[in-house]
Short mmCIF file of C-alpha atoms in Angstrom, two decimals:
data_model
loop_
_atom_site.label_atom_id
_atom_site.label_comp_id
_atom_site.label_asym_id
_atom_site.label_seq_id
_atom_site.Cartn_x
_atom_site.Cartn_y
_atom_site.Cartn_z
CA UNK A 1 0.10 0.32 0.33
CA UNK A 2 1.41 3.39 -0.98
CA UNK A 3 1.61 6.08 1.64
CA UNK A 4 -0.98 8.95 1.68
CA UNK A 5 1.50 11.03 3.27
CA UNK A 6 3.58 10.47 0.21
CA UNK A 7 1.30 10.11 -2.44
CA UNK A 8 -2.30 10.09 -1.74
CA UNK A 9 -3.88 10.00 -4.29
CA UNK A 10 -6.90 12.88 -6.40
CA UNK A 11 -9.57 11.15 -3.83
CA UNK A 12 -9.54 9.80 -0.28
CA UNK A 13 -10.14 6.22 -0.23
CA UNK A 14 -10.94 3.19 2.41
CA UNK A 15 -8.04 2.39 5.01
CA UNK A 16 -6.16 5.82 3.72
CA UNK A 17 -5.19 8.17 6.67
CA UNK A 18 -6.47 11.59 6.30
CA UNK A 19 -6.10 15.05 8.26
CA UNK A 20 -9.32 16.83 9.59
CA UNK A 21 -8.69 19.94 9.93
CA UNK A 22 -10.67 22.17 12.09
CA UNK A 23 -9.17 25.61 12.58
CA UNK A 24 -5.81 27.16 12.09
CA UNK A 25 -4.08 25.45 14.88
CA UNK A 26 -6.10 22.81 15.26
CA UNK A 27 -6.34 19.44 12.94
CA UNK A 28 -7.04 15.51 13.71
CA UNK A 29 -5.53 12.88 12.12
CA UNK A 30 -8.46 9.55 11.66
CA UNK A 31 -8.14 6.44 9.60
CA UNK A 32 -10.82 6.31 7.48
CA UNK A 33 -13.20 3.25 7.33
CA UNK A 34 -16.93 2.17 7.47
CA UNK A 35 -16.33 -1.11 9.55
CA UNK A 36 -15.89 -0.48 13.34
CA UNK A 37 -13.18 -2.64 14.57
CA UNK A 38 -13.10 -0.85 18.23
CA UNK A 39 -15.46 -0.85 20.73
CA UNK A 40 -16.04 2.61 20.77
CA UNK A 41 -16.87 3.42 17.20
CA UNK A 42 -19.64 0.70 17.51
CA UNK A 43 -23.45 1.40 17.76
CA UNK A 44 -24.00 4.40 14.75
CA UNK A 45 -26.88 3.73 12.32
CA UNK A 46 -24.36 5.29 10.09
CA UNK A 47 -20.94 3.70 10.82
CA UNK A 48 -17.99 5.12 11.96
CA UNK A 49 -18.12 8.66 13.54
CA UNK A 50 -16.02 11.37 14.43
CA UNK A 51 -17.17 13.55 16.93
CA UNK A 52 -15.92 17.70 16.73
CA UNK A 53 -16.80 20.96 18.06
CA UNK A 54 -18.17 21.25 14.39
CA UNK A 55 -20.25 18.60 14.95
CA UNK A 56 -20.11 14.65 13.93
CA UNK A 57 -19.06 13.30 10.05
CA UNK A 58 -19.41 9.48 9.37
CA UNK A 59 -16.38 8.12 7.64
CA UNK A 60 -19.11 7.25 4.17
CA UNK A 61 -19.49 11.41 3.42
CA UNK A 62 -15.50 11.22 3.83
CA UNK A 63 -14.32 8.58 1.89
CA UNK A 64 -13.96 8.70 -2.47
CA UNK A 65 -14.40 13.12 -2.13
CA UNK A 66 -12.20 15.04 -3.65
CA UNK A 67 -8.86 16.26 -1.08
CA UNK A 68 -9.60 19.73 -0.07
CA UNK A 69 -13.21 18.58 0.15
CA UNK A 70 -15.34 21.08 2.40
CA UNK A 71 -17.55 18.43 4.42
CA UNK A 72 -20.69 19.64 6.01
CA UNK A 73 -21.64 17.89 9.75
CA UNK A 74 -24.49 14.87 9.30
CA UNK A 75 -27.03 14.58 11.61
CA UNK A 76 -26.62 10.60 13.15
CA UNK A 77 -28.42 8.43 15.24
CA UNK A 78 -26.49 8.21 18.91
CA UNK A 79 -29.52 6.85 21.27
CA UNK A 80 -29.12 3.60 20.42
CA UNK A 81 -25.56 3.23 22.32
CA UNK A 82 -27.83 3.69 25.70
CA UNK A 83 -30.13 0.60 25.09
CA UNK A 84 -30.06 -2.57 26.68
CA UNK A 85 -30.41 -4.31 23.00
CA UNK A 86 -26.77 -2.84 22.13
CA UNK A 87 -25.48 -4.92 23.55
CA UNK A 88 -26.32 -7.80 22.46
CA UNK A 89 -25.59 -6.42 19.22
CA UNK A 90 -22.14 -4.83 20.13
CA UNK A 91 -21.58 -8.74 21.27
CA UNK A 92 -22.50 -9.87 18.03
CA UNK A 93 -20.79 -7.85 16.15
CA UNK A 94 -17.68 -8.00 17.90
CA UNK A 95 -17.76 -11.66 17.23
CA UNK A 96 -18.21 -10.98 13.86
CA UNK A 97 -15.08 -8.86 13.71
CA UNK A 98 -12.99 -11.38 15.08
CA UNK A 99 -14.13 -13.92 12.62
CA UNK A 100 -12.55 -14.56 9.04
CA UNK A 101 -16.21 -14.43 7.63
CA UNK A 102 -16.66 -11.55 5.40
CA UNK A 103 -18.60 -9.35 6.59
CA UNK A 104 -17.78 -5.79 6.14
CA UNK A 105 -19.50 -5.92 2.93
CA UNK A 106 -22.58 -7.03 4.77
CA UNK A 107 -22.55 -4.30 7.27
CA UNK A 108 -21.01 -1.42 4.36
CA UNK A 109 -24.24 -2.38 2.75
CA UNK A 110 -26.57 -2.14 5.45
CA UNK A 111 -25.49 1.50 6.73
CA UNK A 112 -27.79 4.56 7.50
CA UNK A 113 -27.66 7.38 4.74
CA UNK A 114 -25.90 10.82 6.77
CA UNK A 115 -28.15 13.56 6.55
CA UNK A 116 -26.49 16.91 6.34
CA UNK A 117 -26.67 19.18 10.26
CA UNK A 118 -26.89 22.58 10.61
CA UNK A 119 -23.70 22.70 13.35
CA UNK A 120 -20.61 23.04 10.98
CA UNK A 121 -18.33 21.90 8.68
CA UNK A 122 -14.47 20.24 8.11
CA UNK A 123 -12.13 20.23 5.43
CA UNK A 124 -10.54 17.07 4.33
CA UNK A 125 -6.86 16.59 3.42
CA UNK A 126 -3.90 14.37 3.15
CA UNK A 127 -1.71 13.94 5.89
CA UNK A 128 1.63 15.45 6.31
CA UNK A 129 4.61 15.38 8.70
CA UNK A 130 3.97 18.55 9.56
CA UNK A 131 -0.18 18.17 10.49
CA UNK A 132 0.79 14.54 12.45
CA UNK A 133 3.42 16.66 14.52
CA UNK A 134 0.51 19.57 15.97
CA UNK A 135 -2.02 16.42 15.70
CA UNK A 136 -0.49 13.15 17.52
CA UNK A 137 -1.43 11.50 20.79
CA UNK A 138 1.94 12.56 22.88
CA UNK A 139 4.08 9.84 24.80
CA UNK A 140 6.98 11.84 24.75
CA UNK A 141 7.96 15.38 23.67
CA UNK A 142 7.12 16.19 20.46
CA UNK A 143 10.34 17.78 18.37
CA UNK A 144 8.60 20.49 15.95
CA UNK A 145 8.58 21.60 12.54
CA UNK A 146 11.16 24.67 13.12
CA UNK A 147 13.81 22.48 14.78
CA UNK A 148 13.61 18.97 12.65
CA UNK A 149 13.23 21.12 9.36
CA UNK A 150 16.72 22.76 10.66
CA UNK A 151 17.87 19.48 11.46
CA UNK A 152 17.47 17.45 8.64
CA UNK A 153 18.70 20.38 6.16
CA UNK A 154 21.85 20.47 8.27
CA UNK A 155 22.64 16.88 8.78
CA UNK A 156 22.22 16.24 4.61
CA UNK A 157 19.30 14.13 4.94
CA UNK A 158 18.02 13.71 1.07
CA UNK A 159 16.66 11.03 -1.29
CA UNK A 160 18.68 7.76 -1.39
CA UNK A 161 20.29 8.89 2.38
CA UNK A 162 20.12 6.44 5.28
CA UNK A 163 19.14 7.55 8.43
CA UNK A 164 19.39 6.22 11.99
CA UNK A 165 17.37 8.22 14.50
CA UNK A 166 17.44 6.63 18.60
CA UNK A 167 14.28 7.90 20.24
CA UNK A 168 11.63 6.74 18.41
CA UNK A 169 9.32 8.42 21.18
CA UNK A 170 5.99 10.08 19.43
CA UNK A 171 7.28 9.65 15.51
CA UNK A 172 7.31 13.22 15.09
CA UNK A 173 10.85 12.78 14.05
CA UNK A 174 10.48 9.78 12.19
CA UNK A 175 7.60 10.98 9.42
CA UNK A 176 9.82 13.72 8.62
CA UNK A 177 12.84 11.53 8.18
CA UNK A 178 11.09 9.31 6.08
CA UNK A 179 9.54 12.18 3.43
CA UNK A 180 13.47 13.82 3.42
CA UNK A 181 14.98 10.37 2.40
CA UNK A 182 12.14 9.10 0.52
CA UNK A 183 13.18 8.68 -3.52
CA UNK A 184 10.09 7.64 -5.34
CA UNK A 185 6.97 5.70 -4.70
CA UNK A 186 7.65 1.93 -4.90
CA UNK A 187 7.42 0.19 -8.28
CA UNK A 188 4.91 -2.29 -9.11
CA UNK A 189 5.17 -5.59 -10.83
CA UNK A 190 2.85 -7.76 -12.09
CA UNK A 191 3.06 -10.75 -11.56
CA UNK A 192 0.27 -13.98 -12.31
CA UNK A 193 0.39 -14.94 -8.81
CA UNK A 194 1.06 -11.60 -7.16
CA UNK A 195 2.53 -7.74 -7.19
CA UNK A 196 5.34 -7.50 -5.60
CA UNK A 197 6.87 -3.75 -4.20
CA UNK A 198 10.45 -2.48 -5.22
CA UNK A 199 11.74 -1.23 -1.60
CA UNK A 200 13.34 2.35 -2.28
CA UNK A 201 17.12 2.93 -1.70
CA UNK A 202 16.33 5.85 1.30
CA UNK A 203 16.05 4.31 4.81
CA UNK A 204 15.26 5.15 8.31
CA UNK A 205 16.42 3.17 11.10
CA UNK A 206 14.76 3.96 14.32
CA UNK A 207 15.77 2.78 17.33
CA UNK A 208 13.43 2.81 20.99
CA UNK A 209 14.39 1.16 24.32
CA UNK A 210 10.26 1.80 25.79
CA UNK A 211 8.82 -1.11 24.65
CA UNK A 212 4.95 0.26 24.43
CA UNK A 213 6.67 3.06 22.61
CA UNK A 214 7.95 0.86 20.34
CA UNK A 215 5.07 -1.34 19.41
CA UNK A 216 2.93 2.07 19.22
CA UNK A 217 5.33 3.80 16.45
CA UNK A 218 5.82 0.23 14.48
CA UNK A 219 2.05 -0.21 14.24
CA UNK A 220 1.52 3.93 13.24
CA UNK A 221 4.44 2.81 10.74
CA UNK A 222 2.00 -0.22 9.15
CA UNK A 223 -0.95 2.25 9.64
CA UNK A 224 0.94 4.98 7.41
CA UNK A 225 2.34 2.73 4.82
CA UNK A 226 5.63 3.80 6.14
CA UNK A 227 7.08 -0.19 6.82
CA UNK A 228 8.71 -0.18 3.82
CA UNK A 229 11.00 2.67 4.64
CA UNK A 230 11.30 3.29 8.43
CA UNK A 231 12.53 -0.16 10.25
CA UNK A 232 11.98 0.19 14.02
CA UNK A 233 13.70 -1.41 16.72
CA UNK A 234 13.20 -2.16 20.20
CA UNK A 235 16.44 -1.70 21.25
CA UNK A 236 18.92 0.11 23.95
CA UNK A 237 21.69 1.71 21.54
CA UNK A 238 23.72 2.43 25.18
CA UNK A 239 24.66 -1.10 25.14
CA UNK A 240 24.06 -2.95 22.15
CA UNK A 241 24.72 -0.24 19.58
CA UNK A 242 22.87 0.54 16.04
CA UNK A 243 23.71 -3.16 14.21
CA UNK A 244 20.82 -4.97 12.78
CA UNK A 245 20.32 -8.36 13.07
CA UNK A 246 20.94 -10.33 9.86
CA UNK A 247 21.29 -14.00 9.15
CA UNK A 248 21.57 -16.32 12.05
CA UNK A 249 22.03 -13.76 14.49
CA UNK A 250 24.85 -12.25 12.51
CA UNK A 251 25.34 -8.56 12.88
CA UNK A 252 24.82 -5.81 9.79
CA UNK A 253 26.08 -2.76 9.09
CA UNK A 254 22.90 -0.12 8.77
CA UNK A 255 25.93 2.12 6.39
CA UNK A 256 24.65 4.96 8.42
CA UNK A 257 25.30 8.14 6.58
CA UNK A 258 23.06 10.73 8.42
CA UNK A 259 22.17 10.17 12.81
CA UNK A 260 19.23 11.37 15.40
CA UNK A 261 20.29 11.24 18.71
CA UNK A 262 17.10 12.33 20.99
CA UNK A 263 18.90 10.95 24.28
CA UNK A 264 19.02 11.92 27.87
CA UNK A 265 23.12 11.04 27.13
CA UNK A 266 24.14 10.65 23.53
CA UNK A 267 27.65 10.79 24.83
CA UNK A 268 27.05 7.34 25.70
CA UNK A 269 25.71 5.83 22.05
CA UNK A 270 28.63 7.80 20.22
CA UNK A 271 31.57 5.20 21.05
CA UNK A 272 29.04 3.01 18.83
CA UNK A 273 28.95 5.48 15.50
CA UNK A 274 32.93 5.41 15.14
CA UNK A 275 34.95 3.72 11.60
CA UNK A 276 36.60 1.20 13.37
CA UNK A 277 35.76 -2.92 12.94
CA UNK A 278 35.09 -5.80 15.06
CA UNK A 279 35.98 -9.13 14.38
CA UNK A 280 32.13 -9.43 15.06
CA UNK A 281 30.64 -5.88 14.18
CA UNK A 282 31.12 -4.04 11.50
CA UNK A 283 30.64 -0.13 11.21
CA UNK A 284 27.65 1.35 11.38
CA UNK A 285 28.23 3.65 9.49
CA UNK A 286 28.40 4.24 5.58
CA UNK A 287 32.81 4.26 4.82
CA UNK A 288 32.59 5.42 1.67
CA UNK A 289 30.06 9.06 1.84
CA UNK A 290 30.62 11.39 4.98
CA UNK A 291 28.71 11.67 8.16
CA UNK A 292 27.06 13.93 9.58
CA UNK A 293 25.36 13.84 13.16
CA UNK A 294 23.14 15.71 15.27
CA UNK A 295 21.91 15.78 18.93
CA UNK A 296 18.93 17.09 20.19
CA UNK A 297 19.50 18.06 24.59
CA UNK A 298 17.34 20.64 26.82
CA UNK A 299 20.15 21.05 29.55
CA UNK A 300 23.44 22.94 28.60
CA UNK A 301 25.41 19.95 30.67
CA UNK A 302 24.21 17.23 28.94
CA UNK A 303 25.73 19.70 25.91
CA UNK A 304 28.69 19.64 27.49
CA UNK A 305 29.44 16.21 27.70
CA UNK A 306 28.52 15.14 24.04
CA UNK A 307 30.54 17.75 22.56
CA UNK A 308 34.03 16.92 25.00
CA UNK A 309 32.52 12.94 23.93
CA UNK A 310 32.57 14.19 20.54
CA UNK A 311 35.79 15.90 20.23
CA UNK A 312 37.09 12.01 22.42
CA UNK A 313 36.33 10.37 19.36
CA UNK A 314 37.65 12.73 16.49
CA UNK A 315 34.70 14.10 14.97
CA UNK A 316 34.50 17.51 12.99
CA UNK A 317 32.88 21.01 12.83
CA UNK A 318 31.16 20.50 16.42
CA UNK A 319 28.84 23.72 16.49
CA UNK A 320 25.36 23.96 18.17
CA UNK A 321 22.68 25.91 17.61
CA UNK A 322 18.85 26.64 19.38
CA UNK A 323 16.32 27.45 17.52
CA UNK A 324 13.79 30.43 18.01
CA UNK A 325 10.85 30.12 15.57
CA UNK A 326 8.61 32.49 15.77
CA UNK A 327 5.33 33.64 14.04
CA UNK A 328 4.63 37.18 12.88
CA UNK A 329 1.60 38.61 12.83
CA UNK A 330 1.02 41.29 10.12
CA UNK A 331 -2.35 43.44 10.46
CA UNK A 332 -3.54 46.95 10.73
CA UNK A 333 -5.13 48.78 13.54
CA UNK A 334 -7.57 51.38 13.18
CA UNK A 335 -8.13 53.46 16.19
CA UNK A 336 -11.02 56.29 16.54
CA UNK A 337 -14.40 57.87 16.20
CA UNK A 338 -14.73 57.35 11.99
CA UNK A 339 -14.36 53.54 12.52
CA UNK A 340 -17.26 52.09 14.70
CA UNK A 341 -18.86 49.56 13.84
CA UNK A 342 -16.19 47.88 12.26
CA UNK A 343 -15.01 44.70 13.62
CA UNK A 344 -12.04 44.63 15.84
CA UNK A 345 -11.16 48.49 16.58
CA UNK A 346 -10.45 50.79 19.32
CA UNK A 347 -13.26 53.03 19.27
CA UNK A 348 -11.89 56.02 20.62
CA UNK A 349 -10.58 59.41 19.90
CA UNK A 350 -7.83 59.02 17.90
CA UNK A 351 -6.70 63.11 18.13
CA UNK A 352 -7.67 66.11 20.04
CA UNK A 353 -9.79 67.54 17.59
CA UNK A 354 -11.90 64.50 17.37
CA UNK A 355 -11.98 64.34 20.07
CA UNK A 356 -13.45 67.72 21.01
CA UNK A 357 -16.14 67.14 18.13
CA UNK A 358 -17.44 64.62 19.89
CA UNK A 359 -17.64 66.62 22.83
CA UNK A 360 -19.60 69.18 20.97
CA UNK A 361 -21.99 66.12 19.03
CA UNK A 362 -23.21 65.15 22.65
CA UNK A 363 -23.95 68.84 23.87
CA UNK A 364 -25.88 69.55 20.58
CA UNK A 365 -27.54 66.35 20.89
CA UNK A 366 -28.96 67.18 24.74
CA UNK A 367 -29.58 70.25 23.59
CA UNK A 368 -31.53 69.33 21.12
CA UNK A 369 -33.45 66.78 23.67
CA UNK A 370 -33.57 69.58 25.61
CA UNK A 371 -35.90 71.68 23.93
CA UNK A 372 -38.60 68.87 23.30
CA UNK A 373 -38.48 70.00 19.82
CA UNK A 374 -40.01 66.56 17.04
CA UNK A 375 -39.77 67.76 13.76
CA UNK A 376 -35.91 68.96 14.03
CA UNK A 377 -35.22 65.41 15.85
CA UNK A 378 -36.97 63.81 13.28
CA UNK A 379 -35.06 65.58 10.69
CA UNK A 380 -32.11 64.69 12.38
CA UNK A 381 -32.02 60.99 13.16
CA UNK A 382 -32.65 60.69 9.57
CA UNK A 383 -29.81 62.86 8.57
CA UNK A 384 -27.74 60.90 10.59
CA UNK A 385 -29.23 57.68 9.69
CA UNK A 386 -28.59 58.02 5.75
CA UNK A 387 -24.74 59.31 6.84
CA UNK A 388 -24.23 55.82 8.95
CA UNK A 389 -25.03 53.72 5.61
CA UNK A 390 -23.13 55.76 3.70
CA UNK A 391 -20.16 55.41 6.39
CA UNK A 392 -21.09 51.12 6.65
CA UNK A 393 -20.49 51.59 2.13
CA UNK A 394 -17.06 53.11 2.81
CA UNK A 395 -13.75 51.67 2.37
CA UNK A 396 -10.98 51.59 5.14
CA UNK A 397 -8.39 49.00 3.84
CA UNK A 398 -5.59 51.16 2.86
CA UNK A 399 -6.46 53.06 6.22
CA UNK A 400 -4.73 52.49 9.90
CA UNK A 401 -1.64 51.76 11.36
CA UNK A 402 0.63 49.10 9.58
CA UNK A 403 1.72 46.26 12.68
CA UNK A 404 3.43 43.56 13.05
CA UNK A 405 3.54 41.55 17.05
CA UNK A 406 4.62 37.50 17.66
CA UNK A 407 2.50 35.20 17.70
CA UNK A 408 2.52 35.18 22.16
CA UNK A 409 2.20 30.78 22.69
CA UNK A 410 4.55 29.31 20.56
CA UNK A 411 4.87 25.42 19.99
CA UNK A 412 8.13 24.51 20.68
CA UNK A 413 10.53 24.26 23.95
CA UNK A 414 14.37 25.06 24.50
CA UNK A 415 16.64 22.87 23.18
CA UNK A 416 20.08 22.74 21.95
CA UNK A 417 21.09 20.96 18.66
CA UNK A 418 24.39 19.96 17.98
CA UNK A 419 25.98 19.09 15.62
CA UNK A 420 29.07 17.11 14.17
CA UNK A 421 30.74 16.20 10.91
CA UNK A 422 32.98 12.19 10.58
CA UNK A 423 34.80 12.61 7.09
CA UNK A 424 35.41 9.11 6.04
CA UNK A 425 38.67 7.35 6.21
CA UNK A 426 41.57 8.19 4.27
CA UNK A 427 42.81 4.76 2.59
CA UNK A 428 46.36 4.72 0.70
CA UNK A 429 44.25 3.78 -3.00
CA UNK A 430 42.69 7.18 -2.18
CA UNK A 431 46.17 9.13 -1.63
CA UNK A 432 47.17 7.29 -5.10
CA UNK A 433 43.63 8.48 -6.54
CA UNK A 434 44.23 11.95 -5.77
CA UNK A 435 48.03 12.01 -6.68
CA UNK A 436 47.03 10.67 -10.03
CA UNK A 437 44.78 13.74 -10.09
CA UNK A 438 46.58 16.23 -9.17
CA UNK A 439 49.56 14.81 -11.97
CA UNK A 440 52.35 14.04 -8.10
CA UNK A 441 53.95 10.41 -8.36
CA UNK A 442 55.84 9.58 -5.19
CA UNK A 443 55.81 13.49 -3.95
CA UNK A 444 58.39 14.22 -7.60
CA UNK A 445 55.73 16.86 -10.50
CA UNK A 446 55.60 15.08 -13.42
CA UNK A 447 57.75 16.31 -16.12
CA UNK A 448 54.80 18.90 -18.62
CA UNK A 449 54.96 17.77 -22.38
CA UNK A 450 53.18 20.38 -23.47
CA UNK A 451 54.52 23.53 -25.59
CA UNK A 452 56.73 25.99 -22.81
CA UNK A 453 56.09 29.34 -22.89
CA UNK A 454 58.87 32.50 -23.62
CA UNK A 455 59.76 32.17 -19.69
CA UNK A 456 60.46 29.43 -19.22
CA UNK A 457 62.57 28.77 -22.06
CA UNK A 458 64.97 32.36 -21.26
CA UNK A 459 64.37 30.89 -17.70
CA UNK A 460 66.39 26.95 -19.02
CA UNK A 461 68.45 29.06 -21.33
CA UNK A 462 70.34 31.03 -18.20
CA UNK A 463 70.50 28.29 -16.16
CA UNK A 464 72.10 26.01 -19.70
CA UNK A 465 75.19 29.37 -19.24
CA UNK A 466 75.47 28.78 -15.26
CA UNK A 467 76.20 25.66 -15.29
CA UNK A 468 78.61 26.05 -18.80
CA UNK A 469 80.12 28.49 -16.91
CA UNK A 470 80.29 27.12 -13.17
CA UNK A 471 77.92 29.30 -11.90
CA UNK A 472 75.38 26.80 -10.70
CA UNK A 473 73.97 29.60 -8.05
CA UNK A 474 73.99 32.28 -10.01
CA UNK A 475 70.30 31.37 -11.34
CA UNK A 476 66.77 34.71 -11.37
CA UNK A 477 69.65 37.05 -9.32
CA UNK A 478 71.29 34.41 -7.22
CA UNK A 479 74.45 34.31 -5.45
CA UNK A 480 77.39 32.92 -7.01
CA UNK A 481 78.42 29.52 -5.16
CA UNK A 482 81.30 30.66 -2.56
CA UNK A 483 84.46 29.02 -4.24
CA UNK A 484 86.24 27.09 -1.92
#
C-alpha cells in the first residue's frame, strides 16, 4: 500500500489516514473506514463516526471525495448506544469482526444514509509530517517542525540517504525523516501470482528503548504505509549500539550517513558511531560517505559532555544551535471614532480635535433633547441614518496603522542542537588516486610534455649558461656559489 504521506491520490479511499482540518492550529488525524473495529466506534447506524466540536462526521461522507473538500456535519443516531439491546448487538458485531467471515460488505451495505446538519463543517486534507506533528498523541516530548526541518537540512538528509534515529518517542521526527529520504514511489511488478513492491533506496532505522512506545511507533508505521522505509527496532543503544540483526544472528551495518540522537545521554551512544570495525561487528556508518550527526538536548550540561565525547572520538566542525521560532502576525490597527461599527477596532478618539468634535455633538444632542423639538429631532435622525449608511459602505482597507506582533504562545520547547561531522577514512588508494589527479607521483612533479612559454625558455637558457660557466647558484638573480 502506498503511503498517503507521499502519494495520497486524487480522492480519499478506504483505509487511508486523513487529516481533518478544524481550525488554523487544530487538526485531527483519522483512519478512514466504514467498519467499526473498536468498541467505541460501534452503535452508530451510519457506521464509524468522528465527533468534533463542529458536529459529527460519518466516515461514509469522508470517503471517495477529492482532497481538500469541505464536508458538512451530519445528523447521526446516537440513542441506540445507550440501550440494552445494543449490548447484544455489540457482542455480535465484535464476534463477527474477530472471525474471518466476510462481514465488511454486509455492514457497509446496511449503513444508514447520513443527512446534513447545521452545526458546522470541516475540510479533509491529505496527511503531512507537519499536520501529524501538531495532532499526534503525545507519548514523549515532541520534536516540532522548526527543529526537525533545520536538523534534516544540517545532517544532509536527502532522497536515498540512510538515517539513524535513536529515541523514536512519539514519531514526529520519524515521519519527517521518512519523507526526507524517500526516493520515489515503489514500483509495482505485475506477476501472474502476486504483485510485489520494490523497496526504495532511502531508509530510516529508528531505535526505541521503551517497549510500549516501540510497539506504538511500529504500528503507526504500518498503518501509515511507511513500514517499507522505516525499520523500527526495540533496543538499548547505549549497550547494544545501532547494528542490525541479519541471518543466523550476525550483525549487519545499516551503513548510515545521517544520525539524529534524541537521548538523555547521547555521549553514551556516540562510541558506537565510529569508523573502526570489530571482528564480530562492522561499523554502523557508511564507509564511502561523510557522516553527519545531531544530538537533541534540553540542558547545557548535556551539551558539554556530548561535545567532549565528540572531540575525543575525532568528530569535526562541532557547533551548537538553539532554535527560537516565532510567527509574526501583520495587520492594520484602526483607532478613531470614524471606524465605529467595524470589527476589531479601537473606538476611541485618535486626536484631540476628534475628541472635541465628539463632545460638541454630545452637547448638541443634549440641547436638542431638552428643547423637545420633535420635527427637528426626526429630521436629525434621518440625516444620521443616511450618514451611517454612507459610512458603512466606506472602505478603510488602506487606512489605519500597519503593525506586526509576535505570536504569544509558541509550540516548541527549549532545546540545544549539537552538530558534528565525521569524514570518511582516507586510505592509500585514495591517496594514490588524489596524487594521480594532481599530477604528482611519489612527491615528484611529472614533467610537462606540452610546449613551454617564452619566459620558461629564457629561464632554461640561463640555467644552462650558468652550468657551463660553473656558476650553478647564480640563477634568477641568486648569489654565486662560494669557491672553496
